[in-house]
Amino acid sequence: MRRLAGLFFLCLSTVSALAQVQTVGDVSFAVPEGWTYTPAPNIGAMVLKADKNYWVMAVYPPMSSSGDATQDLKAAWTKIVLAGPDYRGLPPLPYFDIAHTVGYPGKRADGASVNRATYTRLYVLETGRSFIPVVCFSNDGIVLNSQEYVANAMLGSVRLAPLKAEPIKNNLSLADMVGHWSSGAGTSMSFYNSSTGQYQGTSNSFYGAGYTIAADGSFTYKMSGMVNNSVARDDDSGVVQFEKEFVVFKGHNHVVRYRFLNLQRAIDGSTVITFLPPVADLTKISYIRDSEIWIRSAKK
């Protein structure tokens, strides 16, 4: 396998392809907007540069699965990351489940190079009898994390034939939103006496909400849930409006504003919209923690 540093310089020195969906053998994937795609033998590589920082994502052909994602991750790390002299040994524990994507499940792990010049994150996407390795690396871990939401969108697009990847939509129209969408979240907090340490109770908060949007832009909304162990319900109706990067639900009772991030097709065929809070300064939020997911089920 090519050394990671060599892969980075390859990305910088070759002409990029413009198509948003690319393939490596039986694997297809979407290239995020603004990233440069560089085809290479048995690797689909994407690179982004900003000042002194860089990010590289590389999709590899599938490997035979052992049936254990942790063992698959170790095998891929050995074959890909340890192929050159920059890294030594397996990545440190823990190995995390892949979350916040609409694609295949799997595991991920991180590690720094021996001289701390690069930081690598390896994902293994479990497709059944095989898994798809995806490597992301940058000049350090904090820089790599700043583009984690982009990596998650790309990972969610990866498909093994006969399935085919679809582009990541970074713009939204009313036609995209027609139908019924559901969202929800929940938290649970336990309380203990600070003096005695005895358990005192639990506060549960959760909700499930649904928006039904018509082709003329009108919507209806219903929510039910619990806030601090008390039942909560709400409903509204109104019109959907678009204000630059914001989607506004102008109801009779509430006006709710979201910042649109992307739209993707999930592995189960459902459509998923990711919204962010409507803050002006995006550096104040976490793309992973603060995002809100809306799901429209696939047509049967």
PDB file of C-alpha atoms in Angstrom:
ATOM      1  CA  MET A   1       0.000   0.000   0.000  1.00  0.00           C
ATOM      2  CA  ARG A   2       1.077   3.598  -0.645  1.00  0.00           C
ATOM      3  CA  ARG A   3       2.426   5.531   2.323  1.00  0.00           C
ATOM      4  CA  LEU A   4      -0.020   8.139   3.648  1.00  0.00           C
ATOM      5  CA  ALA A   5       2.389  10.999   3.078  1.00  0.00           C
ATOM      6  CA  GLY A   6       2.911   9.841  -0.500  1.00  0.00           C
ATOM      7  CA  LEU A   7      -0.840   9.756  -1.000  1.00  0.00           C
ATOM      8  CA  PHE A   8      -1.092  13.380   0.151  1.00  0.00           C
ATOM      9  CA  PHE A   9       1.559  14.596  -2.295  1.00  0.00           C
ATOM     10  CA  LEU A  10      -0.093  12.581  -5.060  1.00  0.00           C
ATOM     11  CA  CYS A  11      -3.326  14.481  -4.416  1.00  0.00           C
ATOM     12  CA  LEU A  12      -1.537  17.801  -4.705  1.00  0.00           C
ATOM     13  CA  SER A  13       0.325  17.029  -7.894  1.00  0.00           C
ATOM     14  CA  THR A  14      -2.332  15.511 -10.159  1.00  0.00           C
ATOM     15  CA  VAL A  15      -5.342  16.907 -11.984  1.00  0.00           C
ATOM     16  CA  SER A  16      -8.592  16.495 -10.074  1.00  0.00           C
ATOM     17  CA  ALA A  17     -11.749  14.892 -11.416  1.00  0.00           C
ATOM     18  CA  LEU A  18     -14.895  17.026 -11.189  1.00  0.00           C
ATOM     19  CA  ALA A  19     -17.665  14.409 -10.957  1.00  0.00           C
ATOM     20  CA  GLN A  20     -19.165  14.260  -7.494  1.00  0.00           C
ATOM     21  CA  VAL A  21     -19.681  10.472  -7.429  1.00  0.00           C
ATOM     22  CA  GLN A  22     -16.585   8.344  -7.969  1.00  0.00           C
ATOM     23  CA  THR A  23     -15.785   4.628  -7.871  1.00  0.00           C
ATOM     24  CA  VAL A  24     -12.960   2.354  -6.751  1.00  0.00           C
ATOM     25  CA  GLY A  25     -13.720  -1.082  -8.116  1.00  0.00           C
ATOM     26  CA  ASP A  26     -17.120  -2.121  -6.724  1.00  0.00           C
ATOM     27  CA  VAL A  27     -17.205   0.797  -4.262  1.00  0.00           C
ATOM     28  CA  SER A  28     -18.804   4.148  -5.069  1.00  0.00           C
ATOM     29  CA  PHE A  29     -18.832   7.301  -2.953  1.00  0.00           C
ATOM     30  CA  ALA A  30     -19.624  11.027  -3.109  1.00  0.00           C
ATOM     31  CA  VAL A  31     -16.848  13.609  -3.180  1.00  0.00           C
ATOM     32  CA  PRO A  32     -17.759  16.502  -0.839  1.00  0.00           C
ATOM     33  CA  GLU A  33     -18.181  19.953  -2.304  1.00  0.00           C
ATOM     34  CA  GLY A  34     -14.921  21.891  -2.372  1.00  0.00           C
ATOM     35  CA  TRP A  35     -12.692  18.823  -2.110  1.00  0.00           C
ATOM     36  CA  THR A  36     -10.268  17.842  -4.869  1.00  0.00           C
ATOM     37  CA  TYR A  37     -10.618  14.261  -6.082  1.00  0.00           C
ATOM     38  CA  THR A  38      -7.556  12.442  -7.378  1.00  0.00           C
ATOM     39  CA  PRO A  39      -7.836   8.936  -8.830  1.00  0.00           C
ATOM     40  CA  ALA A  40      -5.006   6.571  -8.014  1.00  0.00           C
ATOM     41  CA  PRO A  41      -4.463   2.817  -8.414  1.00  0.00           C
ATOM     42  CA  ASN A  42      -6.978   1.103  -6.091  1.00  0.00           C
ATOM     43  CA  ILE A  43      -7.554   4.294  -4.070  1.00  0.00           C
ATOM     44  CA  GLY A  44     -10.110   7.077  -4.322  1.00  0.00           C
ATOM     45  CA  ALA A  45      -8.461  10.094  -2.659  1.00  0.00           C
ATOM     46  CA  MET A  46      -9.917  13.495  -1.783  1.00  0.00           C
ATOM     47  CA  VAL A  47      -7.978  16.472  -0.414  1.00  0.00           C
ATOM     48  CA  LEU A  48      -8.797  19.868   1.067  1.00  0.00           C
ATOM     49  CA  LYS A  49      -6.259  22.598   1.892  1.00  0.00           C
ATOM     50  CA  ALA A  50      -6.653  25.767   3.958  1.00  0.00           C
ATOM     51  CA  ASP A  51      -3.576  27.835   4.814  1.00  0.00           C
ATOM     52  CA  LYS A  52      -1.127  25.464   6.560  1.00  0.00           C
ATOM     53  CA  ASN A  53      -3.731  22.789   7.236  1.00  0.00           C
ATOM     54  CA  TYR A  54      -4.768  19.886   5.048  1.00  0.00           C
ATOM     55  CA  TRP A  55      -7.222  17.005   5.128  1.00  0.00           C
ATOM     56  CA  VAL A  56      -7.108  13.815   3.084  1.00  0.00           C
ATOM     57  CA  MET A  57      -9.803  11.128   2.807  1.00  0.00           C
ATOM     58  CA  ALA A  58      -9.096   7.894   0.931  1.00  0.00           C
ATOM     59  CA  VAL A  59     -11.526   5.097   0.061  1.00  0.00           C
ATOM     60  CA  TYR A  60     -10.067   1.632  -0.550  1.00  0.00           C
ATOM     61  CA  PRO A  61     -11.460  -1.482  -2.255  1.00  0.00           C
ATOM     62  CA  PRO A  62     -13.348  -3.924  -0.013  1.00  0.00           C
ATOM     63  CA  MET A  63     -11.525  -6.539   2.037  1.00  0.00           C
ATOM     64  CA  SER A  64     -12.911  -9.873   3.265  1.00  0.00           C
ATOM     65  CA  SER A  65     -14.597  -9.511   6.642  1.00  0.00           C
ATOM     66  CA  SER A  66     -13.795 -11.733   9.613  1.00  0.00           C
ATOM     67  CA  GLY A  67     -17.252 -11.065  11.012  1.00  0.00           C
ATOM     68  CA  ASP A  68     -15.709  -8.989  13.817  1.00  0.00           C
ATOM     69  CA  ALA A  69     -15.365  -5.253  13.098  1.00  0.00           C
ATOM     70  CA  THR A  70     -12.547  -4.850  15.646  1.00  0.00           C
ATOM     71  CA  GLN A  71     -10.459  -7.567  13.973  1.00  0.00           C
ATOM     72  CA  ASP A  72     -11.230  -6.063  10.575  1.00  0.00           C
ATOM     73  CA  LEU A  73     -10.001  -2.679  11.801  1.00  0.00           C
ATOM     74  CA  LYS A  74      -6.738  -4.187  13.021  1.00  0.00           C
ATOM     75  CA  ALA A  75      -6.259  -5.965   9.695  1.00  0.00           C
ATOM     76  CA  ALA A  76      -6.892  -2.795   7.690  1.00  0.00           C
ATOM     77  CA  TRP A  77      -4.628  -0.692   9.925  1.00  0.00           C
ATOM     78  CA  THR A  78      -1.828  -3.209   9.477  1.00  0.00           C
ATOM     79  CA  LYS A  79      -2.237  -3.396   5.705  1.00  0.00           C
ATOM     80  CA  ILE A  80      -2.755   0.304   4.991  1.00  0.00           C
ATOM     81  CA  VAL A  81      -1.385   2.513   7.776  1.00  0.00           C
ATOM     82  CA  LEU A  82       1.580   0.343   8.781  1.00  0.00           C
ATOM     83  CA  ALA A  83       2.675  -0.181   5.176  1.00  0.00           C
ATOM     84  CA  GLY A  84       5.105   2.721   5.507  1.00  0.00           C
ATOM     85  CA  PRO A  85       7.548   3.746   8.276  1.00  0.00           C
ATOM     86  CA  ASP A  86       5.540   6.682   9.649  1.00  0.00           C
ATOM     87  CA  TYR A  87       3.357   4.647  12.036  1.00  0.00           C
ATOM     88  CA  ARG A  88       4.147   1.795  14.413  1.00  0.00           C
ATOM     89  CA  GLY A  89       1.828  -0.651  16.095  1.00  0.00           C
ATOM     90  CA  LEU A  90      -1.938  -0.840  16.250  1.00  0.00           C
ATOM     91  CA  PRO A  91      -3.981   2.246  17.166  1.00  0.00           C
ATOM     92  CA  PRO A  92      -4.625   2.779  20.875  1.00  0.00           C
ATOM     93  CA  LEU A  93      -7.944   1.742  22.391  1.00  0.00           C
ATOM     94  CA  PRO A  94     -10.835   2.409  22.473  1.00  0.00           C
ATOM     95  CA  TYR A  95     -12.178   1.563  19.023  1.00  0.00           C
ATOM     96  CA  PHE A  96     -15.476   3.402  18.580  1.00  0.00           C
ATOM     97  CA  ASP A  97     -18.629   2.378  16.763  1.00  0.00           C
ATOM     98  CA  ILE A  98     -19.257   4.508  13.707  1.00  0.00           C
ATOM     99  CA  ALA A  99     -22.091   6.913  14.458  1.00  0.00           C
ATOM    100  CA  HIS A 100     -23.682  10.001  12.885  1.00  0.00           C
ATOM    101  CA  THR A 101     -23.718   8.584   9.356  1.00  0.00           C
ATOM    102  CA  VAL A 102     -26.493   7.268   7.113  1.00  0.00           C
ATOM    103  CA  GLY A 103     -24.392   4.436   5.683  1.00  0.00           C
ATOM    104  CA  TYR A 104     -22.833   1.160   6.773  1.00  0.00           C
ATOM    105  CA  PRO A 105     -22.044   0.421  10.439  1.00  0.00           C
ATOM    106  CA  GLY A 106     -18.522  -0.362  11.592  1.00  0.00           C
ATOM    107  CA  LYS A 107     -15.630   0.785  13.768  1.00  0.00           C
ATOM    108  CA  ARG A 108     -13.095   3.599  13.811  1.00  0.00           C
ATOM    109  CA  ALA A 109      -9.783   4.200  15.561  1.00  0.00           C
ATOM    110  CA  ASP A 110      -7.166   6.964  15.673  1.00  0.00           C
ATOM    111  CA  GLY A 111      -3.420   7.202  15.943  1.00  0.00           C
ATOM    112  CA  ALA A 112      -0.556   9.666  15.517  1.00  0.00           C
ATOM    113  CA  SER A 113       2.580   9.093  13.498  1.00  0.00           C
ATOM    114  CA  VAL A 114       5.863   8.409  15.264  1.00  0.00           C
ATOM    115  CA  ASN A 115       7.094  11.989  14.781  1.00  0.00           C
ATOM    116  CA  ARG A 116       3.605  13.484  15.428  1.00  0.00           C
ATOM    117  CA  ALA A 117       3.638  15.080  11.974  1.00  0.00           C
ATOM    118  CA  THR A 118       0.351  13.452  10.911  1.00  0.00           C
ATOM    119  CA  TYR A 119      -2.754  12.107  12.604  1.00  0.00           C
ATOM    120  CA  THR A 120      -4.799   9.278  11.065  1.00  0.00           C
ATOM    121  CA  ARG A 121      -8.347   7.995  11.576  1.00  0.00           C
ATOM    122  CA  LEU A 122      -9.288   4.647  10.037  1.00  0.00           C
ATOM    123  CA  TYR A 123     -12.881   3.567   9.482  1.00  0.00           C
ATOM    124  CA  VAL A 124     -14.030   0.083   8.524  1.00  0.00           C
ATOM    125  CA  LEU A 125     -17.514  -0.017   6.979  1.00  0.00           C
ATOM    126  CA  GLU A 126     -19.066  -3.453   7.421  1.00  0.00           C
ATOM    127  CA  THR A 127     -21.121  -4.497   4.384  1.00  0.00           C
ATOM    128  CA  GLY A 128     -21.611  -8.190   5.218  1.00  0.00           C
ATOM    129  CA  ARG A 129     -19.020 -10.573   3.845  1.00  0.00           C
ATOM    130  CA  SER A 130     -16.646  -7.682   3.234  1.00  0.00           C
ATOM    131  CA  PHE A 131     -15.706  -4.341   4.715  1.00  0.00           C
ATOM    132  CA  ILE A 132     -14.613  -1.078   3.121  1.00  0.00           C
ATOM    133  CA  PRO A 133     -11.599   0.707   4.641  1.00  0.00           C
ATOM    134  CA  VAL A 134     -11.623   4.518   4.630  1.00  0.00           C
ATOM    135  CA  VAL A 135      -8.612   6.486   5.853  1.00  0.00           C
ATOM    136  CA  CYS A 136      -8.736  10.144   6.920  1.00  0.00           C
ATOM    137  CA  PHE A 137      -5.612  12.022   7.984  1.00  0.00           C
ATOM    138  CA  SER A 138      -4.391  15.525   8.656  1.00  0.00           C
ATOM    139  CA  ASN A 139      -1.556  17.411  10.307  1.00  0.00           C
ATOM    140  CA  ASP A 140      -3.072  16.851  13.775  1.00  0.00           C
ATOM    141  CA  GLY A 141      -6.156  15.506  15.539  1.00  0.00           C
ATOM    142  CA  ILE A 142      -7.811  18.855  16.268  1.00  0.00           C
ATOM    143  CA  VAL A 143      -7.528  19.876  12.634  1.00  0.00           C
ATOM    144  CA  LEU A 144      -8.881  16.490  11.538  1.00  0.00           C
ATOM    145  CA  ASN A 145     -11.891  16.844  13.864  1.00  0.00           C
ATOM    146  CA  SER A 146     -12.812  20.208  12.370  1.00  0.00           C
ATOM    147  CA  GLN A 147     -13.863  18.385   9.181  1.00  0.00           C
ATOM    148  CA  GLU A 148     -15.482  15.386  10.906  1.00  0.00           C
ATOM    149  CA  TYR A 149     -18.963  16.403   9.741  1.00  0.00           C
ATOM    150  CA  VAL A 150     -17.720  16.319   6.134  1.00  0.00           C
ATOM    151  CA  ALA A 151     -16.117  12.917   6.684  1.00  0.00           C
ATOM    152  CA  ASN A 152     -19.380  11.618   8.156  1.00  0.00           C
ATOM    153  CA  ALA A 153     -21.320  12.776   5.096  1.00  0.00           C
ATOM    154  CA  MET A 154     -18.813  11.107   2.753  1.00  0.00           C
ATOM    155  CA  LEU A 155     -18.843   7.903   4.815  1.00  0.00           C
ATOM    156  CA  GLY A 156     -22.643   7.896   4.682  1.00  0.00           C
ATOM    157  CA  SER A 157     -22.514   8.001   0.898  1.00  0.00           C
ATOM    158  CA  VAL A 158     -20.239   4.944   0.459  1.00  0.00           C
ATOM    159  CA  ARG A 159     -21.976   2.012  -1.254  1.00  0.00           C
ATOM    160  CA  LEU A 160     -20.902  -1.436  -2.401  1.00  0.00           C
ATOM    161  CA  ALA A 161     -22.241  -2.627  -5.779  1.00  0.00           C
ATOM    162  CA  PRO A 162     -24.929  -3.253  -6.828  1.00  0.00           C
ATOM    163  CA  LEU A 163     -25.838  -0.241  -4.639  1.00  0.00           C
ATOM    164  CA  LYS A 164     -24.697   3.104  -6.010  1.00  0.00           C
ATOM    165  CA  ALA A 165     -23.633   6.231  -4.159  1.00  0.00           C
ATOM    166  CA  GLU A 166     -25.585   9.453  -4.601  1.00  0.00           C
ATOM    167  CA  PRO A 167     -24.232  13.021  -4.419  1.00  0.00           C
ATOM    168  CA  ILE A 168     -24.396  14.884  -1.120  1.00  0.00           C
ATOM    169  CA  LYS A 169     -26.881  17.729  -1.565  1.00  0.00           C
ATOM    170  CA  ASN A 170     -25.689  20.978  -0.016  1.00  0.00           C
ATOM    171  CA  ASN A 171     -28.622  23.043  -1.210  1.00  0.00           C
ATOM    172  CA  LEU A 172     -32.285  22.572  -0.407  1.00  0.00           C
ATOM    173  CA  SER A 173     -35.488  23.376  -2.285  1.00  0.00           C
ATOM    174  CA  LEU A 174     -39.157  23.069  -1.411  1.00  0.00           C
ATOM    175  CA  ALA A 175     -39.432  20.094  -3.788  1.00  0.00           C
ATOM    176  CA  ASP A 176     -36.826  18.260  -1.683  1.00  0.00           C
ATOM    177  CA  MET A 177     -38.939  18.709   1.443  1.00  0.00           C
ATOM    178  CA  VAL A 178     -42.382  17.565   0.302  1.00  0.00           C
ATOM    179  CA  GLY A 179     -43.621  14.655   2.445  1.00  0.00           C
ATOM    180  CA  HIS A 180     -43.704  13.622   6.091  1.00  0.00           C
ATOM    181  CA  TRP A 181     -40.585  14.070   8.219  1.00  0.00           C
ATOM    182  CA  SER A 182     -39.926  12.788  11.720  1.00  0.00           C
ATOM    183  CA  SER A 183     -37.334  13.747  14.317  1.00  0.00           C
ATOM    184  CA  GLY A 184     -36.732  13.148  17.997  1.00  0.00           C
ATOM    185  CA  ALA A 185     -34.308  13.173  20.892  1.00  0.00           C
ATOM    186  CA  GLY A 186     -34.116  12.223  24.549  1.00  0.00           C
ATOM    187  CA  THR A 187     -32.086  12.652  27.719  1.00  0.00           C
ATOM    188  CA  SER A 188     -32.158  11.097  31.178  1.00  0.00           C
ATOM    189  CA  MET A 189     -30.473  12.528  34.286  1.00  0.00           C
ATOM    190  CA  SER A 190     -30.144  10.834  37.678  1.00  0.00           C
ATOM    191  CA  PHE A 191     -29.795  12.911  40.853  1.00  0.00           C
ATOM    192  CA  TYR A 192     -27.947  11.983  44.063  1.00  0.00           C
ATOM    193  CA  ASN A 193     -27.689  13.685  47.438  1.00  0.00           C
ATOM    194  CA  SER A 194     -24.296  15.422  47.566  1.00  0.00           C
ATOM    195  CA  SER A 195     -23.958  14.687  51.300  1.00  0.00           C
ATOM    196  CA  THR A 196     -25.160  11.103  51.545  1.00  0.00           C
ATOM    197  CA  GLY A 197     -24.629   9.917  47.978  1.00  0.00           C
ATOM    198  CA  GLN A 198     -28.112   8.387  48.004  1.00  0.00           C
ATOM    199  CA  TYR A 199     -30.136   8.239  44.810  1.00  0.00           C
ATOM    200  CA  GLN A 200     -32.961  10.822  44.799  1.00  0.00           C
ATOM    201  CA  GLY A 201     -34.616  10.483  41.427  1.00  0.00           C
ATOM    202  CA  THR A 202     -34.392  10.674  37.654  1.00  0.00           C
ATOM    203  CA  SER A 203     -35.480  13.421  35.271  1.00  0.00           C
ATOM    204  CA  ASN A 204     -36.485  12.245  31.792  1.00  0.00           C
ATOM    205  CA  SER A 205     -36.894  14.490  28.795  1.00  0.00           C
ATOM    206  CA  PHE A 206     -37.678  13.294  25.277  1.00  0.00           C
ATOM    207  CA  TYR A 207     -39.785  14.196  22.296  1.00  0.00           C
ATOM    208  CA  GLY A 208     -40.958  12.972  18.935  1.00  0.00           C
ATOM    209  CA  ALA A 209     -41.979  15.481  16.290  1.00  0.00           C
ATOM    210  CA  GLY A 210     -43.368  15.308  12.788  1.00  0.00           C
ATOM    211  CA  TYR A 211     -43.657  17.830   9.969  1.00  0.00           C
ATOM    212  CA  THR A 212     -45.866  17.189   6.945  1.00  0.00           C
ATOM    213  CA  ILE A 213     -44.954  19.534   4.089  1.00  0.00           C
ATOM    214  CA  ALA A 214     -47.086  20.064   0.971  1.00  0.00           C
ATOM    215  CA  ALA A 215     -45.931  21.073  -2.510  1.00  0.00           C
ATOM    216  CA  ASP A 216     -47.360  24.583  -2.041  1.00  0.00           C
ATOM    217  CA  GLY A 217     -45.130  25.168   0.995  1.00  0.00           C
ATOM    218  CA  SER A 218     -47.757  24.739   3.684  1.00  0.00           C
ATOM    219  CA  PHE A 219     -46.973  22.518   6.657  1.00  0.00           C
ATOM    220  CA  THR A 220     -48.528  20.925   9.706  1.00  0.00           C
ATOM    221  CA  TYR A 221     -46.567  20.022  12.822  1.00  0.00           C
ATOM    222  CA  LYS A 222     -47.193  17.803  15.840  1.00  0.00           C
ATOM    223  CA  MET A 223     -44.968  17.087  18.832  1.00  0.00           C
ATOM    224  CA  SER A 224     -45.388  14.936  21.918  1.00  0.00           C
ATOM    225  CA  GLY A 225     -42.954  14.052  24.643  1.00  0.00           C
ATOM    226  CA  MET A 226     -41.909  14.641  28.218  1.00  0.00           C
ATOM    227  CA  VAL A 227     -39.952  17.486  29.825  1.00  0.00           C
ATOM    228  CA  ASN A 228     -38.592  16.836  33.323  1.00  0.00           C
ATOM    229  CA  ASN A 229     -41.055  13.942  33.726  1.00  0.00           C
ATOM    230  CA  SER A 230     -44.020  16.139  32.671  1.00  0.00           C
ATOM    231  CA  VAL A 231     -46.018  15.406  29.515  1.00  0.00           C
ATOM    232  CA  ALA A 232     -45.538  17.984  26.733  1.00  0.00           C
ATOM    233  CA  ARG A 233     -47.506  18.388  23.496  1.00  0.00           C
ATOM    234  CA  ASP A 234     -47.548  20.967  20.747  1.00  0.00           C
ATOM    235  CA  ASP A 235     -48.950  21.465  17.245  1.00  0.00           C
ATOM    236  CA  ASP A 236     -48.883  24.186  14.640  1.00  0.00           C
ATOM    237  CA  SER A 237     -49.375  24.922  10.943  1.00  0.00           C
ATOM    238  CA  GLY A 238     -48.074  27.520   8.550  1.00  0.00           C
ATOM    239  CA  VAL A 239     -45.726  27.964   5.595  1.00  0.00           C
ATOM    240  CA  VAL A 240     -42.100  27.018   4.839  1.00  0.00           C
ATOM    241  CA  GLN A 241     -39.830  29.857   3.751  1.00  0.00           C
ATOM    242  CA  PHE A 242     -36.206  29.975   2.618  1.00  0.00           C
ATOM    243  CA  GLU A 243     -33.892  32.771   3.761  1.00  0.00           C
ATOM    244  CA  LYS A 244     -30.398  32.272   2.317  1.00  0.00           C
ATOM    245  CA  GLU A 245     -28.938  29.274   4.222  1.00  0.00           C
ATOM    246  CA  PHE A 246     -31.909  29.089   6.607  1.00  0.00           C
ATOM    247  CA  VAL A 247     -35.172  27.166   6.419  1.00  0.00           C
ATOM    248  CA  VAL A 248     -37.948  28.943   8.322  1.00  0.00           C
ATOM    249  CA  PHE A 249     -41.162  27.327   9.521  1.00  0.00           C
ATOM    250  CA  LYS A 250     -43.484  30.291   9.968  1.00  0.00           C
ATOM    251  CA  GLY A 251     -46.415  28.933  11.967  1.00  0.00           C
ATOM    252  CA  HIS A 252     -49.398  30.531  13.624  1.00  0.00           C
ATOM    253  CA  ASN A 253     -47.966  29.811  17.092  1.00  0.00           C
ATOM    254  CA  HIS A 254     -44.207  29.649  16.522  1.00  0.00           C
ATOM    255  CA  VAL A 255     -41.518  30.698  14.079  1.00  0.00           C
ATOM    256  CA  VAL A 256     -38.733  28.098  13.953  1.00  0.00           C
ATOM    257  CA  ARG A 257     -35.528  28.639  11.992  1.00  0.00           C
ATOM    258  CA  TYR A 258     -32.932  26.010  11.023  1.00  0.00           C
ATOM    259  CA  ARG A 259     -29.608  26.194   9.212  1.00  0.00           C
ATOM    260  CA  PHE A 260     -29.466  23.529   6.474  1.00  0.00           C
ATOM    261  CA  LEU A 261     -26.324  21.359   6.370  1.00  0.00           C
ATOM    262  CA  ASN A 262     -26.982  18.551   3.890  1.00  0.00           C
ATOM    263  CA  LEU A 263     -29.425  16.015   2.481  1.00  0.00           C
ATOM    264  CA  GLN A 264     -28.539  12.359   1.881  1.00  0.00           C
ATOM    265  CA  ARG A 265     -30.109   9.014   1.019  1.00  0.00           C
ATOM    266  CA  ALA A 266     -29.635   6.523   3.852  1.00  0.00           C
ATOM    267  CA  ILE A 267     -28.659   2.885   3.399  1.00  0.00           C
ATOM    268  CA  ASP A 268     -32.295   1.855   4.113  1.00  0.00           C
ATOM    269  CA  GLY A 269     -33.612   4.116   1.323  1.00  0.00           C
ATOM    270  CA  SER A 270     -34.942   6.846   3.604  1.00  0.00           C
ATOM    271  CA  THR A 271     -34.049  10.490   3.004  1.00  0.00           C
ATOM    272  CA  VAL A 272     -32.192  12.323   5.771  1.00  0.00           C
ATOM    273  CA  ILE A 273     -31.853  16.072   6.272  1.00  0.00           C
ATOM    274  CA  THR A 274     -29.310  17.414   8.741  1.00  0.00           C
ATOM    275  CA  PHE A 275     -30.100  20.787  10.293  1.00  0.00           C
ATOM    276  CA  LEU A 276     -27.986  22.990  12.560  1.00  0.00           C
ATOM    277  CA  PRO A 277     -29.040  25.689  15.016  1.00  0.00           C
ATOM    278  CA  PRO A 278     -29.582  29.109  13.390  1.00  0.00           C
ATOM    279  CA  VAL A 279     -26.569  30.746  15.053  1.00  0.00           C
ATOM    280  CA  ALA A 280     -24.563  33.309  13.139  1.00  0.00           C
ATOM    281  CA  ASP A 281     -21.150  32.071  14.324  1.00  0.00           C
ATOM    282  CA  LEU A 282     -20.680  28.416  13.358  1.00  0.00           C
ATOM    283  CA  THR A 283     -17.503  28.189  15.450  1.00  0.00           C
ATOM    284  CA  LYS A 284     -19.733  28.270  18.553  1.00  0.00           C
ATOM    285  CA  ILE A 285     -21.461  24.962  17.805  1.00  0.00           C
ATOM    286  CA  SER A 286     -20.581  21.310  17.369  1.00  0.00           C
ATOM    287  CA  TYR A 287     -21.684  19.893  14.027  1.00  0.00           C
ATOM    288  CA  ILE A 288     -22.032  16.473  15.652  1.00  0.00           C
ATOM    289  CA  ARG A 289     -23.545  17.344  19.041  1.00  0.00           C
ATOM    290  CA  ASP A 290     -25.876  20.148  17.939  1.00  0.00           C
ATOM    291  CA  SER A 291     -27.223  18.754  14.669  1.00  0.00           C
ATOM    292  CA  GLU A 292     -30.872  17.770  14.306  1.00  0.00           C
ATOM    293  CA  ILE A 293     -31.788  14.874  12.023  1.00  0.00           C
ATOM    294  CA  TRP A 294     -35.046  14.704  10.039  1.00  0.00           C
ATOM    295  CA  ILE A 295     -36.017  11.444   8.345  1.00  0.00           C
ATOM    296  CA  ARG A 296     -38.484  10.799   5.520  1.00  0.00           C
ATOM    297  CA  SER A 297     -39.180   7.090   5.113  1.00  0.00           C
ATOM    298  CA  ALA A 298     -38.645   5.445   1.732  1.00  0.00           C
ATOM    299  CA  LYS A 299     -41.704   4.989  -0.416  1.00  0.00           C
ATOM    300  CA  LYS A 300     -43.062   1.449  -0.305  1.00  0.00           C
TER     301      LYS A 300
END
